[in-house]
Amino acid sequence: MTKFQGKVAIITGAGSGMGRATAIEFAKGGATVIIADLNENNAKQTQKLLEEYNVPTKIFVGDISKTEKVQEIVNGTVEEFKTIDIVANIAGMPMTFTPIEEVEEEFWDQQMAVNVKASYLLSKYALPYLKNNQSKGSIVNVASVATVRPRPGLTAYCASKGAIVALTRSLALEVANTGVRVNVINPGPAETPMLEKFYGNMDPVEGRKLYEDSVPIGRLCYPEDIAKMIAYLSSDDASFITGSVVNVDGGRGL
Ligand SMILES: NC(=O)c1ccc[n+]([C@@H]2O[C@H](COP(=O)([O-])OP(=O)(O)OC[C@H]3O[C@@H](n4cnc5c(N)ncnc54)[C@H](O)[C@@H]3O)[C@@H](O)[C@H]2O)c1
């Protein structure tokens, strides 16, 4: 019996980067994998990659910062697979270095919607199922090492990621006596399509080097580094871990 056999995992942002790697990690463990992403083609590519693991999968396409979409994901999952054991809130929205005087209000609101509100919505609607199953559920959120080592020009992004850390710690305490665990990971700069969106118009070689040089271990974070930590935190091996903020960052946060 594999680690996640019989478990149902909702993974947001599963169409790319860390979300895709996490979908693969759960599929390897035998989980039913729910792929939630804005990008239909990428979601389908992830689903294709999971075929070799022979696990049930389902795609939900749409914006996870919208209540109706999250209700559709949760209700659709329970209708077909009866329960929800694991939620991995990975989808996120980057920002390009911008002084705060130039950050539009609409952009700020969008950062908060995708990077914070989506996790609130997934928690709100999935918790009744996470609480009421035998395995006792797990929620893992993804913030950023930028919450402890910010960079100038990323204030909206850093504020949203700081909020998700606070949300995690608060919710972990709120639901601790139900057996549901809630943790958050701070990835370091990572080898995913998102990275270049941060440095925007900078020369790509210089932009990448700026990030690489900032990591004491001397390389970018691989999506699999995050996927493995999400799988661990979601597993019974981590049954005594809740409210934790785990840096997976090659020492960038030091
Ligand atoms: N890449 C980095 O350097 C880095 C560093 C620290 C933290 N993070 C965080 O890690 C997480 C994963 O990022 P990644 O690097 O894998 O990025 P990525 O761009 O490869 O993947 C993000 C995925 O989220 C999806 N998504 C975005 N907004 C969505 C929405 N509203 N509804 C549904 N899906 C949506 C995208 O379509 C995409 O598939 C994000 O929360 C990001 O903020 C990334």
PDB file of C-alpha atoms and ligand atoms in Angstrom:
ATOM      1  CA  MET A   1       0.000   0.000   0.000  1.00  0.00           C
ATOM      2  CA  THR A   2       1.459   3.346  -1.039  1.00  0.00           C
ATOM      3  CA  LYS A   3       1.507   6.434   1.146  1.00  0.00           C
ATOM      4  CA  PHE A   4      -1.533   8.221  -0.279  1.00  0.00           C
ATOM      5  CA  GLN A   5      -3.585   5.233  -1.459  1.00  0.00           C
ATOM      6  CA  GLY A   6      -7.284   6.045  -1.095  1.00  0.00           C
ATOM      7  CA  LYS A   7      -6.653   9.720  -0.363  1.00  0.00           C
ATOM      8  CA  VAL A   8      -8.065  12.578  -2.371  1.00  0.00           C
ATOM      9  CA  ALA A   9      -5.811  15.604  -2.900  1.00  0.00           C
ATOM     10  CA  ILE A  10      -6.886  18.961  -4.349  1.00  0.00           C
ATOM     11  CA  ILE A  11      -3.900  20.789  -5.828  1.00  0.00           C
ATOM     12  CA  THR A  12      -4.263  24.368  -7.030  1.00  0.00           C
ATOM     13  CA  GLY A  13      -1.797  25.627  -9.614  1.00  0.00           C
ATOM     14  CA  ALA A  14      -1.291  22.009 -10.704  1.00  0.00           C
ATOM     15  CA  GLY A  15      -0.843  23.056 -14.334  1.00  0.00           C
ATOM     16  CA  SER A  16       2.723  24.277 -13.887  1.00  0.00           C
ATOM     17  CA  GLY A  17       5.884  24.439 -11.776  1.00  0.00           C
ATOM     18  CA  MET A  18       5.537  23.392  -8.148  1.00  0.00           C
ATOM     19  CA  GLY A  19       1.865  22.472  -8.534  1.00  0.00           C
ATOM     20  CA  ARG A  20       2.597  20.067 -11.374  1.00  0.00           C
ATOM     21  CA  ALA A  21       5.513  18.512  -9.462  1.00  0.00           C
ATOM     22  CA  THR A  22       3.220  18.102  -6.447  1.00  0.00           C
ATOM     23  CA  ALA A  23       0.530  16.443  -8.563  1.00  0.00           C
ATOM     24  CA  ILE A  24       3.145  13.950  -9.747  1.00  0.00           C
ATOM     25  CA  GLU A  25       4.396  13.350  -6.192  1.00  0.00           C
ATOM     26  CA  PHE A  26       0.869  12.580  -4.928  1.00  0.00           C
ATOM     27  CA  ALA A  27       0.141  10.378  -7.945  1.00  0.00           C
ATOM     28  CA  LYS A  28       3.320   8.404  -7.230  1.00  0.00           C
ATOM     29  CA  GLY A  29       1.938   7.875  -3.725  1.00  0.00           C
ATOM     30  CA  GLY A  30      -1.346   6.546  -5.105  1.00  0.00           C
ATOM     31  CA  ALA A  31      -3.599   9.547  -4.382  1.00  0.00           C
ATOM     32  CA  THR A  32      -6.588  10.651  -6.392  1.00  0.00           C
ATOM     33  CA  VAL A  33      -5.371  13.959  -7.827  1.00  0.00           C
ATOM     34  CA  ILE A  34      -7.607  16.960  -8.439  1.00  0.00           C
ATOM     35  CA  ILE A  35      -5.881  19.376 -10.808  1.00  0.00           C
ATOM     36  CA  ALA A  36      -7.138  22.950 -10.369  1.00  0.00           C
ATOM     37  CA  ASP A  37      -5.685  25.634 -12.621  1.00  0.00           C
ATOM     38  CA  LEU A  38      -6.533  28.691 -14.677  1.00  0.00           C
ATOM     39  CA  ASN A  39      -4.779  27.290 -17.721  1.00  0.00           C
ATOM     40  CA  GLU A  40      -6.678  24.425 -19.358  1.00  0.00           C
ATOM     41  CA  ASN A  41      -3.899  23.276 -21.697  1.00  0.00           C
ATOM     42  CA  ASN A  42      -1.367  23.095 -18.901  1.00  0.00           C
ATOM     43  CA  ALA A  43      -3.847  21.272 -16.663  1.00  0.00           C
ATOM     44  CA  LYS A  44      -4.375  18.712 -19.431  1.00  0.00           C
ATOM     45  CA  GLN A  45      -0.612  18.275 -19.816  1.00  0.00           C
ATOM     46  CA  THR A  46      -0.329  17.564 -16.105  1.00  0.00           C
ATOM     47  CA  GLN A  47      -3.166  15.056 -16.339  1.00  0.00           C
ATOM     48  CA  LYS A  48      -1.337  13.333 -19.190  1.00  0.00           C
ATOM     49  CA  LEU A  49       1.845  13.137 -17.093  1.00  0.00           C
ATOM     50  CA  LEU A  50      -0.124  11.386 -14.335  1.00  0.00           C
ATOM     51  CA  GLU A  51      -1.374   8.614 -16.627  1.00  0.00           C
ATOM     52  CA  GLU A  52       1.613   6.396 -15.917  1.00  0.00           C
ATOM     53  CA  TYR A  53       0.701   6.263 -12.216  1.00  0.00           C
ATOM     54  CA  ASN A  54      -2.745   4.887 -12.929  1.00  0.00           C
ATOM     55  CA  VAL A  55      -4.570   7.007 -10.345  1.00  0.00           C
ATOM     56  CA  PRO A  56      -7.945   8.751 -10.704  1.00  0.00           C
ATOM     57  CA  THR A  57      -7.605  12.395 -11.767  1.00  0.00           C
ATOM     58  CA  LYS A  58      -9.982  15.248 -12.492  1.00  0.00           C
ATOM     59  CA  ILE A  59      -9.448  18.754 -13.844  1.00  0.00           C
ATOM     60  CA  PHE A  60     -11.171  21.953 -12.752  1.00  0.00           C
ATOM     61  CA  VAL A  61     -10.324  24.968 -14.898  1.00  0.00           C
ATOM     62  CA  GLY A  62     -10.871  28.484 -13.587  1.00  0.00           C
ATOM     63  CA  ASP A  63      -9.973  31.219 -11.157  1.00  0.00           C
ATOM     64  CA  ILE A  64      -9.613  29.856  -7.636  1.00  0.00           C
ATOM     65  CA  SER A  65     -10.050  33.308  -6.123  1.00  0.00           C
ATOM     66  CA  LYS A  66     -13.744  33.130  -7.060  1.00  0.00           C
ATOM     67  CA  THR A  67     -16.222  31.597  -4.602  1.00  0.00           C
ATOM     68  CA  GLU A  68     -18.279  29.828  -7.281  1.00  0.00           C
ATOM     69  CA  LYS A  69     -15.168  28.160  -8.740  1.00  0.00           C
ATOM     70  CA  VAL A  70     -14.007  26.918  -5.345  1.00  0.00           C
ATOM     71  CA  GLN A  71     -17.491  25.612  -4.539  1.00  0.00           C
ATOM     72  CA  GLU A  72     -17.481  23.810  -7.892  1.00  0.00           C
ATOM     73  CA  ILE A  73     -14.087  22.246  -7.145  1.00  0.00           C
ATOM     74  CA  VAL A  74     -15.055  21.108  -3.644  1.00  0.00           C
ATOM     75  CA  ASN A  75     -18.563  19.919  -4.489  1.00  0.00           C
ATOM     76  CA  GLY A  76     -17.443  18.265  -7.732  1.00  0.00           C
ATOM     77  CA  THR A  77     -14.649  16.432  -5.920  1.00  0.00           C
ATOM     78  CA  VAL A  78     -16.881  15.153  -3.130  1.00  0.00           C
ATOM     79  CA  GLU A  79     -19.624  14.148  -5.565  1.00  0.00           C
ATOM     80  CA  GLU A  80     -17.244  11.960  -7.525  1.00  0.00           C
ATOM     81  CA  PHE A  81     -14.696  10.809  -4.935  1.00  0.00           C
ATOM     82  CA  LYS A  82     -16.739  11.045  -1.679  1.00  0.00           C
ATOM     83  CA  THR A  83     -14.199  12.947   0.408  1.00  0.00           C
ATOM     84  CA  ILE A  84     -11.261  15.363   0.532  1.00  0.00           C
ATOM     85  CA  ASP A  85      -8.131  14.469   2.530  1.00  0.00           C
ATOM     86  CA  ILE A  86      -5.539  16.962   1.339  1.00  0.00           C
ATOM     87  CA  VAL A  87      -5.561  20.519   0.026  1.00  0.00           C
ATOM     88  CA  ALA A  88      -2.373  22.034  -1.398  1.00  0.00           C
ATOM     89  CA  ASN A  89      -2.840  25.748  -2.090  1.00  0.00           C
ATOM     90  CA  ILE A  90      -0.022  26.330  -4.566  1.00  0.00           C
ATOM     91  CA  ALA A  91      -1.439  28.623  -7.278  1.00  0.00           C
ATOM     92  CA  GLY A  92      -0.016  32.097  -6.997  1.00  0.00           C
ATOM     93  CA  MET A  93       0.383  35.362  -8.832  1.00  0.00           C
ATOM     94  CA  PRO A  94       3.828  36.977  -9.192  1.00  0.00           C
ATOM     95  CA  MET A  95       4.680  40.648  -9.526  1.00  0.00           C
ATOM     96  CA  THR A  96       7.413  42.408 -11.457  1.00  0.00           C
ATOM     97  CA  PHE A  97       9.667  44.776  -9.467  1.00  0.00           C
ATOM     98  CA  THR A  98       7.515  47.944  -9.137  1.00  0.00           C
ATOM     99  CA  PRO A  99       7.848  50.863  -6.683  1.00  0.00           C
ATOM    100  CA  ILE A 100       4.740  51.026  -4.493  1.00  0.00           C
ATOM    101  CA  GLU A 101       3.808  54.474  -5.828  1.00  0.00           C
ATOM    102  CA  GLU A 102       3.278  52.791  -9.202  1.00  0.00           C
ATOM    103  CA  VAL A 103       1.332  49.769  -7.986  1.00  0.00           C
ATOM    104  CA  GLU A 104      -2.262  50.092  -9.189  1.00  0.00           C
ATOM    105  CA  GLU A 105      -4.999  49.424  -6.658  1.00  0.00           C
ATOM    106  CA  GLU A 106      -6.562  46.839  -8.951  1.00  0.00           C
ATOM    107  CA  PHE A 107      -3.257  44.950  -9.096  1.00  0.00           C
ATOM    108  CA  TRP A 108      -2.959  45.034  -5.292  1.00  0.00           C
ATOM    109  CA  ASP A 109      -6.482  43.606  -4.950  1.00  0.00           C
ATOM    110  CA  GLN A 110      -5.675  40.850  -7.452  1.00  0.00           C
ATOM    111  CA  GLN A 111      -2.539  39.851  -5.528  1.00  0.00           C
ATOM    112  CA  MET A 112      -4.597  39.561  -2.363  1.00  0.00           C
ATOM    113  CA  ALA A 113      -7.352  37.650  -4.162  1.00  0.00           C
ATOM    114  CA  VAL A 114      -5.155  35.009  -5.769  1.00  0.00           C
ATOM    115  CA  ASN A 115      -2.438  34.730  -3.117  1.00  0.00           C
ATOM    116  CA  VAL A 116      -4.607  34.981   0.019  1.00  0.00           C
ATOM    117  CA  LYS A 117      -8.356  34.826  -0.601  1.00  0.00           C
ATOM    118  CA  ALA A 118      -8.133  31.615  -2.630  1.00  0.00           C
ATOM    119  CA  SER A 119      -6.619  29.810   0.348  1.00  0.00           C
ATOM    120  CA  TYR A 120      -9.354  31.164   2.631  1.00  0.00           C
ATOM    121  CA  LEU A 121     -12.012  29.936   0.187  1.00  0.00           C
ATOM    122  CA  LEU A 122     -10.474  26.471  -0.238  1.00  0.00           C
ATOM    123  CA  SER A 123     -10.156  26.174   3.552  1.00  0.00           C
ATOM    124  CA  LYS A 124     -13.716  27.366   4.164  1.00  0.00           C
ATOM    125  CA  TYR A 125     -15.337  24.966   1.741  1.00  0.00           C
ATOM    126  CA  ALA A 126     -13.043  21.933   2.116  1.00  0.00           C
ATOM    127  CA  LEU A 127     -12.725  21.942   5.924  1.00  0.00           C
ATOM    128  CA  PRO A 128     -16.048  20.218   6.627  1.00  0.00           C
ATOM    129  CA  TYR A 129     -14.761  17.234   4.624  1.00  0.00           C
ATOM    130  CA  LEU A 130     -11.188  17.406   5.930  1.00  0.00           C
ATOM    131  CA  LYS A 131     -12.555  17.310   9.488  1.00  0.00           C
ATOM    132  CA  ASN A 132     -14.964  14.502   8.937  1.00  0.00           C
ATOM    133  CA  ASN A 133     -12.832  11.859   7.351  1.00  0.00           C
ATOM    134  CA  GLN A 134     -10.922   9.139   9.123  1.00  0.00           C
ATOM    135  CA  SER A 135      -7.476  10.175   7.987  1.00  0.00           C
ATOM    136  CA  LYS A 136      -7.871  13.740   9.311  1.00  0.00           C
ATOM    137  CA  GLY A 137      -7.011  16.218   6.687  1.00  0.00           C
ATOM    138  CA  SER A 138      -4.081  18.408   5.830  1.00  0.00           C
ATOM    139  CA  ILE A 139      -3.842  21.839   4.271  1.00  0.00           C
ATOM    140  CA  VAL A 140      -0.491  23.070   2.966  1.00  0.00           C
ATOM    141  CA  ASN A 141      -0.162  26.647   1.788  1.00  0.00           C
ATOM    142  CA  VAL A 142       2.670  28.076  -0.275  1.00  0.00           C
ATOM    143  CA  ALA A 143       4.038  31.502   0.719  1.00  0.00           C
ATOM    144  CA  SER A 144       7.578  32.641  -0.131  1.00  0.00           C
ATOM    145  CA  VAL A 145      10.945  33.215   1.497  1.00  0.00           C
ATOM    146  CA  ALA A 146      10.270  36.833   0.508  1.00  0.00           C
ATOM    147  CA  THR A 147       8.210  36.999   3.716  1.00  0.00           C
ATOM    148  CA  VAL A 148      11.446  36.798   5.726  1.00  0.00           C
ATOM    149  CA  ARG A 149      13.938  38.200   3.154  1.00  0.00           C
ATOM    150  CA  PRO A 150      11.938  40.708   1.073  1.00  0.00           C
ATOM    151  CA  ARG A 151      13.206  42.444  -2.044  1.00  0.00           C
ATOM    152  CA  PRO A 152      12.420  46.060  -2.924  1.00  0.00           C
ATOM    153  CA  GLY A 153       9.705  46.434  -5.536  1.00  0.00           C
ATOM    154  CA  LEU A 154       7.718  43.387  -4.455  1.00  0.00           C
ATOM    155  CA  THR A 155       5.682  44.931  -1.639  1.00  0.00           C
ATOM    156  CA  ALA A 156       2.249  43.773  -2.819  1.00  0.00           C
ATOM    157  CA  TYR A 157       3.533  40.228  -3.381  1.00  0.00           C
ATOM    158  CA  CYS A 158       5.374  40.131  -0.029  1.00  0.00           C
ATOM    159  CA  ALA A 159       2.326  41.489   1.807  1.00  0.00           C
ATOM    160  CA  SER A 160       0.125  38.799   0.279  1.00  0.00           C
ATOM    161  CA  LYS A 161       2.583  36.047   1.151  1.00  0.00           C
ATOM    162  CA  GLY A 162       2.962  37.398   4.692  1.00  0.00           C
ATOM    163  CA  ALA A 163      -0.805  37.212   5.041  1.00  0.00           C
ATOM    164  CA  ILE A 164      -0.842  33.565   4.017  1.00  0.00           C
ATOM    165  CA  VAL A 165       1.708  32.763   6.738  1.00  0.00           C
ATOM    166  CA  ALA A 166      -0.505  34.471   9.336  1.00  0.00           C
ATOM    167  CA  LEU A 167      -3.600  32.721   7.934  1.00  0.00           C
ATOM    168  CA  THR A 168      -1.850  29.363   8.239  1.00  0.00           C
ATOM    169  CA  ARG A 169      -0.747  29.811  11.847  1.00  0.00           C
ATOM    170  CA  SER A 170      -4.115  31.138  12.934  1.00  0.00           C
ATOM    171  CA  LEU A 171      -6.113  28.427  11.172  1.00  0.00           C
ATOM    172  CA  ALA A 172      -3.785  25.693  12.454  1.00  0.00           C
ATOM    173  CA  LEU A 173      -4.644  26.725  15.999  1.00  0.00           C
ATOM    174  CA  GLU A 174      -8.343  27.082  15.225  1.00  0.00           C
ATOM    175  CA  VAL A 175      -8.693  23.532  13.904  1.00  0.00           C
ATOM    176  CA  ALA A 176      -5.976  21.730  15.887  1.00  0.00           C
ATOM    177  CA  ASN A 177      -8.486  19.878  18.060  1.00  0.00           C
ATOM    178  CA  THR A 178     -10.249  18.495  14.984  1.00  0.00           C
ATOM    179  CA  GLY A 179      -7.122  16.659  13.818  1.00  0.00           C
ATOM    180  CA  VAL A 180      -6.767  18.789  10.691  1.00  0.00           C
ATOM    181  CA  ARG A 181      -3.232  20.157  10.260  1.00  0.00           C
ATOM    182  CA  VAL A 182      -2.319  23.366   8.459  1.00  0.00           C
ATOM    183  CA  ASN A 183       1.233  24.249   7.432  1.00  0.00           C
ATOM    184  CA  VAL A 184       2.953  26.661   5.082  1.00  0.00           C
ATOM    185  CA  ILE A 185       6.096  26.434   2.981  1.00  0.00           C
ATOM    186  CA  ASN A 186       8.381  29.336   2.053  1.00  0.00           C
ATOM    187  CA  PRO A 187      10.047  28.367  -1.220  1.00  0.00           C
ATOM    188  CA  GLY A 188      13.249  30.070  -2.265  1.00  0.00           C
ATOM    189  CA  PRO A 189      13.604  31.432  -5.819  1.00  0.00           C
ATOM    190  CA  ALA A 190      12.589  28.536  -8.016  1.00  0.00           C
ATOM    191  CA  GLU A 191      13.233  27.026 -11.408  1.00  0.00           C
ATOM    192  CA  THR A 192       9.663  27.543 -12.734  1.00  0.00           C
ATOM    193  CA  PRO A 193       8.005  29.747 -15.369  1.00  0.00           C
ATOM    194  CA  MET A 194       7.150  32.243 -12.619  1.00  0.00           C
ATOM    195  CA  LEU A 195      10.730  33.306 -11.858  1.00  0.00           C
ATOM    196  CA  GLU A 196      11.287  35.479 -14.933  1.00  0.00           C
ATOM    197  CA  LYS A 197       8.043  37.350 -14.214  1.00  0.00           C
ATOM    198  CA  PHE A 198       9.659  38.796 -11.084  1.00  0.00           C
ATOM    199  CA  TYR A 199      12.616  40.366 -12.888  1.00  0.00           C
ATOM    200  CA  GLY A 200      10.453  41.480 -15.825  1.00  0.00           C
ATOM    201  CA  ASN A 201      12.418  43.674 -18.225  1.00  0.00           C
ATOM    202  CA  MET A 202      15.828  42.830 -16.786  1.00  0.00           C
ATOM    203  CA  ASP A 203      18.234  40.907 -18.975  1.00  0.00           C
ATOM    204  CA  PRO A 204      17.169  37.260 -18.411  1.00  0.00           C
ATOM    205  CA  VAL A 205      20.720  36.062 -17.715  1.00  0.00           C
ATOM    206  CA  GLU A 206      21.263  38.846 -15.166  1.00  0.00           C
ATOM    207  CA  GLY A 207      17.819  38.335 -13.637  1.00  0.00           C
ATOM    208  CA  ARG A 208      18.366  34.647 -13.130  1.00  0.00           C
ATOM    209  CA  LYS A 209      21.855  35.272 -11.734  1.00  0.00           C
ATOM    210  CA  LEU A 210      20.495  37.814  -9.255  1.00  0.00           C
ATOM    211  CA  TYR A 211      18.275  35.108  -7.813  1.00  0.00           C
ATOM    212  CA  GLU A 212      20.770  32.263  -8.048  1.00  0.00           C
ATOM    213  CA  ASP A 213      23.472  34.306  -6.286  1.00  0.00           C
ATOM    214  CA  SER A 214      21.062  35.038  -3.431  1.00  0.00           C
ATOM    215  CA  VAL A 215      20.822  31.355  -2.451  1.00  0.00           C
ATOM    216  CA  PRO A 216      23.620  30.181  -0.107  1.00  0.00           C
ATOM    217  CA  ILE A 217      23.382  26.615  -1.429  1.00  0.00           C
ATOM    218  CA  GLY A 218      24.101  28.053  -4.875  1.00  0.00           C
ATOM    219  CA  ARG A 219      21.197  26.847  -6.969  1.00  0.00           C
ATOM    220  CA  LEU A 220      17.560  27.656  -7.568  1.00  0.00           C
ATOM    221  CA  CYS A 221      14.825  25.622  -5.864  1.00  0.00           C
ATOM    222  CA  TYR A 222      13.535  22.745  -7.996  1.00  0.00           C
ATOM    223  CA  PRO A 223       9.741  22.285  -8.109  1.00  0.00           C
ATOM    224  CA  GLU A 224      10.372  18.784  -6.749  1.00  0.00           C
ATOM    225  CA  ASP A 225      11.976  20.246  -3.592  1.00  0.00           C
ATOM    226  CA  ILE A 226       8.619  21.824  -2.794  1.00  0.00           C
ATOM    227  CA  ALA A 227       6.555  18.839  -3.956  1.00  0.00           C
ATOM    228  CA  LYS A 228       8.428  16.505  -1.599  1.00  0.00           C
ATOM    229  CA  MET A 229       7.904  18.827   1.377  1.00  0.00           C
ATOM    230  CA  ILE A 230       4.201  19.220   0.582  1.00  0.00           C
ATOM    231  CA  ALA A 231       3.857  15.435   0.369  1.00  0.00           C
ATOM    232  CA  TYR A 232       5.694  14.983   3.667  1.00  0.00           C
ATOM    233  CA  LEU A 233       3.603  17.618   5.484  1.00  0.00           C
ATOM    234  CA  SER A 234       0.419  16.052   4.083  1.00  0.00           C
ATOM    235  CA  SER A 235       1.385  12.555   5.182  1.00  0.00           C
ATOM    236  CA  ASP A 236       0.894  10.715   8.457  1.00  0.00           C
ATOM    237  CA  ASP A 237       4.668  10.998   9.016  1.00  0.00           C
ATOM    238  CA  ALA A 238       4.002  14.649   9.852  1.00  0.00           C
ATOM    239  CA  SER A 239       1.066  13.950  12.189  1.00  0.00           C
ATOM    240  CA  PHE A 240       2.562  16.122  14.973  1.00  0.00           C
ATOM    241  CA  ILE A 241       3.372  19.086  12.716  1.00  0.00           C
ATOM    242  CA  THR A 242       0.893  21.928  12.471  1.00  0.00           C
ATOM    243  CA  GLY A 243       1.176  25.694  12.207  1.00  0.00           C
ATOM    244  CA  SER A 244       4.741  25.322  10.961  1.00  0.00           C
ATOM    245  CA  VAL A 245       6.427  27.653   8.513  1.00  0.00           C
ATOM    246  CA  VAL A 246       8.978  25.593   6.612  1.00  0.00           C
ATOM    247  CA  ASN A 247      11.649  27.327   4.546  1.00  0.00           C
ATOM    248  CA  VAL A 248      12.631  25.237   1.517  1.00  0.00           C
ATOM    249  CA  ASP A 249      15.043  27.805   0.211  1.00  0.00           C
ATOM    250  CA  GLY A 250      18.670  26.642   0.129  1.00  0.00           C
ATOM    251  CA  GLY A 251      19.380  28.996   3.041  1.00  0.00           C
ATOM    252  CA  ARG A 252      18.076  32.149   1.342  1.00  0.00           C
ATOM    253  CA  GLY A 253      16.117  33.050   4.491  1.00  0.00           C
ATOM    254  CA  LEU A 254      19.242  33.113   6.684  1.00  0.00           C
TER     255      LEU A 254
HETATM  256  N1  LIG B   1       8.919  30.567  -8.644  1.00  0.00           N
HETATM  257  C1  LIG B   1       9.424  31.154  -7.583  1.00  0.00           C
HETATM  258  O1  LIG B   1      10.563  31.663  -7.605  1.00  0.00           O
HETATM  259  C2  LIG B   1       8.637  31.187  -6.304  1.00  0.00           C
HETATM  260  C3  LIG B   1       9.312  31.518  -5.114  1.00  0.00           C
HETATM  261  C4  LIG B   1       8.602  31.541  -3.917  1.00  0.00           C
HETATM  262  C5  LIG B   1       7.251  31.247  -3.907  1.00  0.00           C
HETATM  263  N2  LIG B   1       6.615  30.929  -5.086  1.00  0.00           N
HETATM  264  C6  LIG B   1       5.198  30.591  -5.001  1.00  0.00           C
HETATM  265  O2  LIG B   1       5.070  29.235  -5.354  1.00  0.00           O
HETATM  266  C7  LIG B   1       3.774  28.984  -5.903  1.00  0.00           C
HETATM  267  C8  LIG B   1       3.896  28.206  -7.200  1.00  0.00           C
HETATM  268  O3  LIG B   1       4.574  29.003  -8.141  1.00  0.00           O
HETATM  269  P1  LIG B   1       5.380  28.394  -9.390  1.00  0.00           P
HETATM  270  O4  LIG B   1       6.736  28.945  -9.302  1.00  0.00           O
HETATM  271  O5  LIG B   1       5.146  26.936  -9.489  1.00  0.00           O
HETATM  272  O6  LIG B   1       4.636  29.205 -10.564  1.00  0.00           O
HETATM  273  P2  LIG B   1       4.023  28.762 -11.975  1.00  0.00           P
HETATM  274  O7  LIG B   1       3.773  30.048 -12.674  1.00  0.00           O
HETATM  275  O8  LIG B   1       4.885  27.737 -12.613  1.00  0.00           O
HETATM  276  O9  LIG B   1       2.641  28.080 -11.561  1.00  0.00           O
HETATM  277  C9  LIG B   1       1.583  28.793 -11.006  1.00  0.00           C
HETATM  278  C10 LIG B   1       0.294  28.155 -11.481  1.00  0.00           C
HETATM  279  O10 LIG B   1      -0.806  28.783 -10.795  1.00  0.00           O
HETATM  280  C11 LIG B   1      -1.849  28.967 -11.736  1.00  0.00           C
HETATM  281  N3  LIG B   1      -2.717  30.064 -11.304  1.00  0.00           N
HETATM  282  C12 LIG B   1      -2.351  31.363 -11.162  1.00  0.00           C
HETATM  283  N4  LIG B   1      -3.403  32.086 -10.786  1.00  0.00           N
HETATM  284  C13 LIG B   1      -4.460  31.235 -10.687  1.00  0.00           C
HETATM  285  C14 LIG B   1      -5.824  31.412 -10.360  1.00  0.00           C
HETATM  286  N5  LIG B   1      -6.329  32.601 -10.042  1.00  0.00           N
HETATM  287  N6  LIG B   1      -6.631  30.322 -10.368  1.00  0.00           N
HETATM  288  C15 LIG B   1      -6.128  29.107 -10.693  1.00  0.00           C
HETATM  289  N7  LIG B   1      -4.850  28.888 -11.017  1.00  0.00           N
HETATM  290  C16 LIG B   1      -4.016  29.949 -11.020  1.00  0.00           C
HETATM  291  C17 LIG B   1      -1.141  29.277 -13.041  1.00  0.00           C
HETATM  292  O11 LIG B   1      -1.982  29.062 -14.172  1.00  0.00           O
HETATM  293  C18 LIG B   1       0.047  28.325 -12.981  1.00  0.00           C
HETATM  294  O12 LIG B   1      -0.261  27.092 -13.572  1.00  0.00           O
HETATM  295  C19 LIG B   1       3.125  30.358  -6.045  1.00  0.00           C
HETATM  296  O13 LIG B   1       2.244  30.564  -4.962  1.00  0.00           O
HETATM  297  C20 LIG B   1       4.304  31.321  -5.969  1.00  0.00           C
HETATM  298  O14 LIG B   1       3.919  32.583  -5.509  1.00  0.00           O
HETATM  299  C21 LIG B   1       7.286  30.890  -6.271  1.00  0.00           C
END
